[in-house]
CSV table of C-alpha atoms in Angstrom, one decimal:
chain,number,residue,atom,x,y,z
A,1,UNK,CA,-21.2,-28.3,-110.2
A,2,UNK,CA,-21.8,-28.8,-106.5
A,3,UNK,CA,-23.6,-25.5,-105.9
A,4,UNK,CA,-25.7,-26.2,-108.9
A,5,UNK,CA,-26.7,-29.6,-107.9
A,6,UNK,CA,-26.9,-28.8,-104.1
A,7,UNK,CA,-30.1,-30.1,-102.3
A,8,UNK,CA,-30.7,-27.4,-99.6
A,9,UNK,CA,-30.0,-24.0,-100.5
A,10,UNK,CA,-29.5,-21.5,-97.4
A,11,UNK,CA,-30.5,-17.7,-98.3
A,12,UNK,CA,-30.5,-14.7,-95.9
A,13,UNK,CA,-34.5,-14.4,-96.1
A,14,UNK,CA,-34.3,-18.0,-93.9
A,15,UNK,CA,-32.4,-16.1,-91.1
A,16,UNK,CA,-33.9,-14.3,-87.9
A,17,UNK,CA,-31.9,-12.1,-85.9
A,18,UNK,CA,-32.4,-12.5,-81.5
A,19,UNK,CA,-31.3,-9.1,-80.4
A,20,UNK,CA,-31.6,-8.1,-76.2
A,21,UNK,CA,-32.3,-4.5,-75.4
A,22,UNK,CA,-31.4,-3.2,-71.8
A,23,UNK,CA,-32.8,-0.6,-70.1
A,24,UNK,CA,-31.0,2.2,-68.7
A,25,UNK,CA,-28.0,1.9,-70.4
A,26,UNK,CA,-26.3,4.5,-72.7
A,27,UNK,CA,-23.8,2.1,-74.0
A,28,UNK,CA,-23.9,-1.5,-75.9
A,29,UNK,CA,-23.1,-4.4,-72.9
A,30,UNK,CA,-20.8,-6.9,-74.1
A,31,UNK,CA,-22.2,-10.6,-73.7
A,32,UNK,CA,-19.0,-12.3,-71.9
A,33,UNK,CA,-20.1,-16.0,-73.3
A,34,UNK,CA,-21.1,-14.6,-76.2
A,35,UNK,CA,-18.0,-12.6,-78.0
A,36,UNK,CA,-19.6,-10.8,-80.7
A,37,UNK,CA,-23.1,-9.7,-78.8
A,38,UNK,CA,-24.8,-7.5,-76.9
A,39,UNK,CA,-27.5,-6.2,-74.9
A,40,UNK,CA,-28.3,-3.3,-77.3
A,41,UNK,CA,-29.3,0.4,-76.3
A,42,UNK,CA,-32.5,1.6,-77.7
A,43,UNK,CA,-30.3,3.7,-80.5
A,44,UNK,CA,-28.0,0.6,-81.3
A,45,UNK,CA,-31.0,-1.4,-81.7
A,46,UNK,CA,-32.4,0.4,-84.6
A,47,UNK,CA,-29.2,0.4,-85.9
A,48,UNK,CA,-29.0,-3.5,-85.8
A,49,UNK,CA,-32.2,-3.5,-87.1
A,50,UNK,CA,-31.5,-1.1,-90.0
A,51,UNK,CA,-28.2,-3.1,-90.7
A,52,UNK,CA,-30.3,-6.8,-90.1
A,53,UNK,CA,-32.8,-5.2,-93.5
A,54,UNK,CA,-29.7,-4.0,-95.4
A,55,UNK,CA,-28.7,-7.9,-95.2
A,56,UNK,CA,-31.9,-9.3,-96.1
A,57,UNK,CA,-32.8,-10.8,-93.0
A,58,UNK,CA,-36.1,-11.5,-92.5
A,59,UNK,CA,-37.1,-11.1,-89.0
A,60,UNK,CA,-35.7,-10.2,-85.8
A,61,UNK,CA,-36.6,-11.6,-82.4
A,62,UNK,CA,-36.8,-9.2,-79.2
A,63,UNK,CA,-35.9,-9.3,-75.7
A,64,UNK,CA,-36.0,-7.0,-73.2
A,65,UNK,CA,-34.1,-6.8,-70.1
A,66,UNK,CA,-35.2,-4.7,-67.5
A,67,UNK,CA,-33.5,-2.8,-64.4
A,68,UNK,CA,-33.1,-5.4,-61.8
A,69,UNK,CA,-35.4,-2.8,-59.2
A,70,UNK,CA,-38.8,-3.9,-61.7
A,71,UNK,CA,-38.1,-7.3,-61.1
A,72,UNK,CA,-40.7,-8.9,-58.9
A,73,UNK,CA,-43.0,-12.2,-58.5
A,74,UNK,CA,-45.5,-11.4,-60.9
A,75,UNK,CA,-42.8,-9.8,-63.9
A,76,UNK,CA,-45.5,-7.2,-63.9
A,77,UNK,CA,-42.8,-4.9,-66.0
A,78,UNK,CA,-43.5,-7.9,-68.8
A,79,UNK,CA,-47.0,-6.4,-69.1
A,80,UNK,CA,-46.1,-2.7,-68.5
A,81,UNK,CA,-47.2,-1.0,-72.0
A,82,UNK,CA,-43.8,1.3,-71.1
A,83,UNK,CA,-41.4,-1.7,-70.2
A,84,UNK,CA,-38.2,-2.5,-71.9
A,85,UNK,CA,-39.6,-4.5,-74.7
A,86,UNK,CA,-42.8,-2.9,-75.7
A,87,UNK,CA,-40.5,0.1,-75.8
A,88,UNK,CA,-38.3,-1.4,-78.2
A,89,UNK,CA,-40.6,-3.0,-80.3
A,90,UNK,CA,-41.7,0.5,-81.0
A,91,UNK,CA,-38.7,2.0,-81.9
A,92,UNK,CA,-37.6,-0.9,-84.2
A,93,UNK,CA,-40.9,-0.5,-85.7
A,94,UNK,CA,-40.8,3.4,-86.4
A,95,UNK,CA,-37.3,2.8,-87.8
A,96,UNK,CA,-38.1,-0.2,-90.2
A,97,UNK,CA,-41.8,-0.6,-90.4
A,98,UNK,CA,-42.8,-3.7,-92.3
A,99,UNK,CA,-39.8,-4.5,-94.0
A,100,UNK,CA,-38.9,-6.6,-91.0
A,101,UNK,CA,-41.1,-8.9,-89.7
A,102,UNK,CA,-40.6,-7.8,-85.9
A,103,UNK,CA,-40.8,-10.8,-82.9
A,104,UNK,CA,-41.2,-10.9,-79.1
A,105,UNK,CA,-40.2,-12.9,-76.7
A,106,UNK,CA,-42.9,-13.5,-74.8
A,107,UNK,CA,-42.2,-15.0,-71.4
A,108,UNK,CA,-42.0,-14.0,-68.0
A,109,UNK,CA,-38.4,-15.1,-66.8
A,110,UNK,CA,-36.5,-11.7,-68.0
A,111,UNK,CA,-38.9,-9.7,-65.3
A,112,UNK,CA,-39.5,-11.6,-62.7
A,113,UNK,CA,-37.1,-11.8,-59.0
A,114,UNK,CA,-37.0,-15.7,-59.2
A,115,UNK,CA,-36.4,-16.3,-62.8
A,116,UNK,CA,-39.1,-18.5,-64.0
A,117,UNK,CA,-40.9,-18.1,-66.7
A,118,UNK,CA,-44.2,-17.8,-65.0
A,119,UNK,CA,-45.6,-17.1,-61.9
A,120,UNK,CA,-44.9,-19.5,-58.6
A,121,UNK,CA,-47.5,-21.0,-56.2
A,122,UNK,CA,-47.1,-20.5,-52.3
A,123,UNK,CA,-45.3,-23.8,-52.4
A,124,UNK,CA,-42.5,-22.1,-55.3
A,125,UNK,CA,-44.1,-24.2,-57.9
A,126,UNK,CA,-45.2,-22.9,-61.3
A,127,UNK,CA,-48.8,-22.1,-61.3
A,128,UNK,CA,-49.8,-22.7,-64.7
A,129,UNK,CA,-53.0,-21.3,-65.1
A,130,UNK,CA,-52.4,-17.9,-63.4
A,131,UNK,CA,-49.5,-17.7,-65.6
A,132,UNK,CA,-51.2,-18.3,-68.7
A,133,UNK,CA,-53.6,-14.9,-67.3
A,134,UNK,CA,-49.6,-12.8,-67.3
A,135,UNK,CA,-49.5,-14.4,-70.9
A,136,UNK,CA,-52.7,-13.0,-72.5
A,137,UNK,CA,-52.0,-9.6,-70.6
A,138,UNK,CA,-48.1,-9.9,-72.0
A,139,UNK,CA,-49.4,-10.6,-75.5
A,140,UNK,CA,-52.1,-7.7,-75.9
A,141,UNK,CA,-49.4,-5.3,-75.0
A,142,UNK,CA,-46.9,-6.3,-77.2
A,143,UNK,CA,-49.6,-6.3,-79.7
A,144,UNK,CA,-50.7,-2.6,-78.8
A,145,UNK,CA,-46.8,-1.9,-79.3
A,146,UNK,CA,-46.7,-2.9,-83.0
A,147,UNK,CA,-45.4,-6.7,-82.9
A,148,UNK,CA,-46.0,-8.9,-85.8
A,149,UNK,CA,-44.9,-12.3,-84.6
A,150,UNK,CA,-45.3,-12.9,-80.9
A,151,UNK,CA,-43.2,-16.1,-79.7
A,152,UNK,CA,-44.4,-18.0,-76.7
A,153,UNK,CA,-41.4,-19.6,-75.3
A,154,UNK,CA,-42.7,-20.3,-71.1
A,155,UNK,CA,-43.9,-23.8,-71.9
A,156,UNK,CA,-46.5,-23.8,-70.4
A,157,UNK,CA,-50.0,-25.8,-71.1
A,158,UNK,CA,-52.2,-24.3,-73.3
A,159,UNK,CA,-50.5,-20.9,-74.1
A,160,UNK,CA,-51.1,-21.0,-77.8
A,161,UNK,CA,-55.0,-20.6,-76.9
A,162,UNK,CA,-55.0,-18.4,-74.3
A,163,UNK,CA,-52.7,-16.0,-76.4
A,164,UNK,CA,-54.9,-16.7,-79.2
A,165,UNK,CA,-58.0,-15.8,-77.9
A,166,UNK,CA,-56.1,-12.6,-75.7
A,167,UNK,CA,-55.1,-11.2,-79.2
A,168,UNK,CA,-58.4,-11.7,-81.2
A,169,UNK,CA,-60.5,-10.3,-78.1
A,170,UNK,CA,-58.4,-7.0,-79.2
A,171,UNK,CA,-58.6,-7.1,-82.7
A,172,UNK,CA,-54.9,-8.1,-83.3
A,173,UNK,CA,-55.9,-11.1,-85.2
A,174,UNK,CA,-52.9,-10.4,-88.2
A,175,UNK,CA,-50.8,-11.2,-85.1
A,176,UNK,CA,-49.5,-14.6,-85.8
A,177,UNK,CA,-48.0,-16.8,-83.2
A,178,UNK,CA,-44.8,-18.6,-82.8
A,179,UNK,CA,-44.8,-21.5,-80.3
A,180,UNK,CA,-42.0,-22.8,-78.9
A,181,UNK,CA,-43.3,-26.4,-79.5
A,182,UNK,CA,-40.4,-28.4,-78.5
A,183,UNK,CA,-38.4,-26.5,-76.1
A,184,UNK,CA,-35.6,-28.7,-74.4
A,185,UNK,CA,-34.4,-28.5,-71.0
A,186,UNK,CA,-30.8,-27.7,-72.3
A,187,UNK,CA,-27.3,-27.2,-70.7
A,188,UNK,CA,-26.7,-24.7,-73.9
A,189,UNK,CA,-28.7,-22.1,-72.5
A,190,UNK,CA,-26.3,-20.9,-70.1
A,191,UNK,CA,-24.9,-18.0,-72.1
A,192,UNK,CA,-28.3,-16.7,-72.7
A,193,UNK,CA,-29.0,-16.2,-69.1
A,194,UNK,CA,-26.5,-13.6,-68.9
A,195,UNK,CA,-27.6,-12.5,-71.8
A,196,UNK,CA,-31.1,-11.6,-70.4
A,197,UNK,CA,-29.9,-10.9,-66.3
A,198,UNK,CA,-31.8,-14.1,-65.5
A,199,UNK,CA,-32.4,-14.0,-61.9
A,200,UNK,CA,-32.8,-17.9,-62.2
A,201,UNK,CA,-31.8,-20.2,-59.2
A,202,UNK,CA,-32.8,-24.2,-59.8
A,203,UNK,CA,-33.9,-25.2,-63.1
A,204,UNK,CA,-36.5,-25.6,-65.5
A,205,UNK,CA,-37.1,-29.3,-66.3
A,206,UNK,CA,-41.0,-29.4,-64.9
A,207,UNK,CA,-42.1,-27.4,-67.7
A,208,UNK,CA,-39.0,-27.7,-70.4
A,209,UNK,CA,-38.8,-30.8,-72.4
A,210,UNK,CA,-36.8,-33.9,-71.4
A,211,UNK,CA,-33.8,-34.4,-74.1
A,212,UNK,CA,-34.3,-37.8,-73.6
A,213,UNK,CA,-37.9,-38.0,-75.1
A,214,UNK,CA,-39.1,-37.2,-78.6
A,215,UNK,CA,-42.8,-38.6,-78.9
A,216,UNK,CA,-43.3,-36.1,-76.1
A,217,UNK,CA,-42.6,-33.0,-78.4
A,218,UNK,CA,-44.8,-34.4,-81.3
A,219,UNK,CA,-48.0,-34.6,-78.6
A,220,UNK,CA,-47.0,-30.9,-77.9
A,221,UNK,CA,-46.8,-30.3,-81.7
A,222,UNK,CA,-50.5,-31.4,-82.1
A,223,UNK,CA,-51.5,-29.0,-79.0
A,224,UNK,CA,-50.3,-26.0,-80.5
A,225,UNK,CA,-51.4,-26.6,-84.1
A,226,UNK,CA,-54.5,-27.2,-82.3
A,227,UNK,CA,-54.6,-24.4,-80.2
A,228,UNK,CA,-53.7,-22.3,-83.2
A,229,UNK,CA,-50.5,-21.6,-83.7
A,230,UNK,CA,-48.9,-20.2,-87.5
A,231,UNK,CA,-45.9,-21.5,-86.9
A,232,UNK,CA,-43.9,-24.0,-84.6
A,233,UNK,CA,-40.4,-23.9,-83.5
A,234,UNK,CA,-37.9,-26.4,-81.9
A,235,UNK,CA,-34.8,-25.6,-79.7
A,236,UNK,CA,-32.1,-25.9,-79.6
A,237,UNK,CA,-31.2,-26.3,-82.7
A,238,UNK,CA,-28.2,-28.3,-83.0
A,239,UNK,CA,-28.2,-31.2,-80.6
A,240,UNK,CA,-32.2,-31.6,-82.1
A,241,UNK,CA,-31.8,-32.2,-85.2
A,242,UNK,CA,-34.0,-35.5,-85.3
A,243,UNK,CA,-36.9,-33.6,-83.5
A,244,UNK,CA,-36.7,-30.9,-85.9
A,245,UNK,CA,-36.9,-33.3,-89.1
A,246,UNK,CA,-40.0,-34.9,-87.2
A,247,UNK,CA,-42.0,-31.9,-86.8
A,248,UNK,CA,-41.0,-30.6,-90.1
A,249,UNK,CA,-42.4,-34.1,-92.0
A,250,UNK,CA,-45.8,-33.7,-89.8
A,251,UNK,CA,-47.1,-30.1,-90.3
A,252,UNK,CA,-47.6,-28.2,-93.5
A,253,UNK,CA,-47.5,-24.4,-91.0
A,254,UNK,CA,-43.8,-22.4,-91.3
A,255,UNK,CA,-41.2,-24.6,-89.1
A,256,UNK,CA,-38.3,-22.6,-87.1
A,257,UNK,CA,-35.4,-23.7,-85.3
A,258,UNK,CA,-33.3,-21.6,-82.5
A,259,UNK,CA,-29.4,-22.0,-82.7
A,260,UNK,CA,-29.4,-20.7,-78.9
A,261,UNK,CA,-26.4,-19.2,-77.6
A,262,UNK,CA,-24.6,-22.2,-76.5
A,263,UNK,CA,-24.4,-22.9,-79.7
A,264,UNK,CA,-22.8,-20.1,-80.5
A,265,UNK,CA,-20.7,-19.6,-77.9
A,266,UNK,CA,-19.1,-23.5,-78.7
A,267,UNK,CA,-18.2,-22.2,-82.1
A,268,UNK,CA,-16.8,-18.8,-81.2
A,269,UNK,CA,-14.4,-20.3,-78.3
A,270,UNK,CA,-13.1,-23.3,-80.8
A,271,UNK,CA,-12.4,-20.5,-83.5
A,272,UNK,CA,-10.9,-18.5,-81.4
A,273,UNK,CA,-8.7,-21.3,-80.4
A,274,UNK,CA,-7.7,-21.8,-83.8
A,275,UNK,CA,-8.8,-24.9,-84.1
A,276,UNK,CA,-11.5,-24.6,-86.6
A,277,UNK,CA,-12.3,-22.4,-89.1
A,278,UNK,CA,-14.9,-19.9,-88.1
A,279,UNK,CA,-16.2,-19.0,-91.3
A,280,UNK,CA,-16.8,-22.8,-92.6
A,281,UNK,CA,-18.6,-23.8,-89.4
A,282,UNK,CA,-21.3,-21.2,-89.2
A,283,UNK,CA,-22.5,-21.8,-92.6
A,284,UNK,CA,-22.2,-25.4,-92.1
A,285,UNK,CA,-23.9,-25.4,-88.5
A,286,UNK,CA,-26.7,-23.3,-90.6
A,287,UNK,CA,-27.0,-25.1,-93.4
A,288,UNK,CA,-27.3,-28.7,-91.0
A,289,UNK,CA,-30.6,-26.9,-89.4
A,290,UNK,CA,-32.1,-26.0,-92.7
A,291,UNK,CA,-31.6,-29.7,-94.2
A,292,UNK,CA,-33.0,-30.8,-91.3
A,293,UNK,CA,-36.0,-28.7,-92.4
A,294,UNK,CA,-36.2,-25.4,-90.8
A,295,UNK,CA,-37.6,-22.8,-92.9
A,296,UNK,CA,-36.7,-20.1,-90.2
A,297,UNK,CA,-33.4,-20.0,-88.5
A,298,UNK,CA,-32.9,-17.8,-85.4
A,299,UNK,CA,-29.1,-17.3,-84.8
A,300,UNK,CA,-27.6,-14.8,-83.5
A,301,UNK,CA,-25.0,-14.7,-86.6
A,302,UNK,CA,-28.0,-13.5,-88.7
A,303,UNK,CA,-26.5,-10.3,-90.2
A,304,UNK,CA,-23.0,-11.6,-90.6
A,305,UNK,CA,-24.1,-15.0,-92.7
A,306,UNK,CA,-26.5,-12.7,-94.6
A,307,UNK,CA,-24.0,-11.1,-95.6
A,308,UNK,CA,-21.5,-13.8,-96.3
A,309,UNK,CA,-24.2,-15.6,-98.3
A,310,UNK,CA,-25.0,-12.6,-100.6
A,311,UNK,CA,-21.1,-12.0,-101.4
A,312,UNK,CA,-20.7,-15.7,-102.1
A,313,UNK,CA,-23.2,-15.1,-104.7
C-alpha cells in the first residue's frame, strides 16, 4: 500500500554517476574521505562506465586530474585536446557511445598551481573575464572529444553565454549545457578536493554562493536561463533543499542536484560506526533530493542505488 500510494518515486534513470580519472596511474587511488571511491584509471573507467549502463544510470559526470607537473596559472592542461579529461571522455565514449549521456566538468581548479577555478589577476584575484576566454577554449575541446553535457561549475559571471556562443561558433550546438546555478560556498566539499589533487590554498566565497542567501541564487537562475542554459543545477544537495524546491517551482528546463562528497562521506563514517543503517539512509538521502524536485541526481552511489532500486522491484 505505501509503495503504491507513494508521491515521489526514485528510479535509476534519475541518477548520474561523478567518476575522477587520474593520469599516470596504472592502478585505481583510493579516495581516503571517501571509502568506496576512486580516482579511476583510464581502463577502470570504462569499466565503471560499462557497469554505471548495466544499472540504468543515466549519465556520468567527468573529472580529470592531471600530473601535478601540468599544473600552472593558466590550467592550460584544461584546454589541451590530449589532457586527462578530453582523454577520458573519449574512451568512455568509444566504450558506451550514446547509451550514456557523458558529462564534463568544466572548470579550471583541477589544472591550475593555485587551485581556483579561474585565472588570477596580478593582485591574486579572480579575473573574470579572461577566465571566461579558458572557458570557451575548455568547452570546444571537450566538445571536439565527444561530450554531450558540458557542466559549468567556476561560477563565474556570464559563463553560460560565453560557452554558449564558444560551442555554436563550432558547430556543437546538440551540446547542451549544465550550469551550476546555485553553487554554495560549502564546508562539504572538503573530501572532493582530495578527490581532484586540488592545489587550493584560501577559499572560494568571492565567486561561490553565500549559504546564507537564497534570493541570490534565484537572480543567478534567471542569468543562466537567460544566457542559455538546458538545464540548471544546485549544490550541495542536502543542506539546500529549500533552494532546490525554489528553482525547481520557477523553471520548466531539467533541474539537477549534486549530493557532493561531504555528503557522502557523513553517511559512510556514521555507517561504518554502526550507528545507522547504511542501506536505509542512502535511499532516503536520495529520495529527500528528488521530492525536493531534482529530476537529475549526481551522487557518487549511482551504480550501487541503481542497483538496489532495480532488485527492490
Amino acid at each position: 500500500m505505501r509503495r503504491m500510494v507513494a508521491e515521489t518515486r526514485l528510479s535509476p534513470a534519475d541518477l548520474i554517476l561523478p567518476a575522477f580519472v587520474r593520469e599516470g596511474v596504472t592502478e585505481p587511488v583510493p579516495i581516503n574521505a571517501m571509502p568506496g571511491v576512486v580516482q579511476h584509471t583510464r581502463d577502470t573507467l570504462r569499466r565503471a562506465a560499462v557497469e554505471a549502463v548495466e544499472a540504468g544510470v543515466s549519465g556520468i559526470m567527468l573529472f580529470g586530474v592531471p600530473e601535478d607537473a601540468k599544473k600552472d596559472g593558466a590550467g592550460t592542461a584544461g584546454t589541451d585536446p590530449d589532457g586527462i579529461l578530453q582523454v577520458a571522455i573519449r574512451d568512455v565514449r568509444a566504450e558506451v557511445g550514446d547509451e550514456l549521456v557523458i558529462m564534463s566538468d568544466l572548470c579550471l581548479d583541477e589544472y591550475t598551481d593555485h587551485g581556483h577555478c579561474g585565472v588570477l589577476d596580478e593582485d591574486g584575484r579572480v579575473d573574470n573575464d579572461a577566465t571566461l576566454e579558458r572557458y570557451a577554449e575548455m568547452a570546444q575541446v571537450q566538445a571536439d572529444a565527444g561530450v554531450h553535457v558540458v557542466g559549468p561549475s567556476g561560477m563565474m559571471d556570464g559563463q553560460v553565454g560565453v560557452i554558449r556562443d564558444a560551442l555554436d561558433t563550432i558547430g556543437k550546438e546538440d551540446v547542451s549545457i549544465l550550469a551550476y546555478t546555485a553553487k554554495y560556498s560549502s564546508a562539504f566539499y572538503g573530501p572532493f578536493r582530495e578527490a581532484v589533487g586540488s592545489s587550493l590554498k584560501g577559499d572560494r566565497k568571492t565567486y561561490q554562493q553565500d549559504p546564507a542567501n537564497l534570493r541570490e541564487s534565484l537572480r543567478e537562475l534567471a542569468l543562466d536561463l537567460d544566457e542559455g542554459a538546458d538545464m540548471v543545477m544546485v549544490k550541495p544537495a542536502g543542506p539546500y533543499l529549500d533552494v532546490l524546491a525554489k528553482v525547481a517551482e520557477a523553471v520548466d528546463v531539467p533541474v539537477a542536484a549534486y549530493q557532493i562528497s561531504g555528503e557522502y562521506a557523513m553517511v559512510e563514517a556514521a555507517a561504518e560506526k554502526g550507528w545507522i543503517d547504511r542501506e536505509k539512509a542512502i535511499l532516503e538521502t536520495l529520495t529527500g533530493i528528488r521530492r525536493a524536485g531534482a529530476q537529475m541526481i549526481l551522487t557518487y552511489w549511482a551504480t550501487e542505488a541503481a542497483r538496489t532500486l532495480r532488485q527492490a522491484r
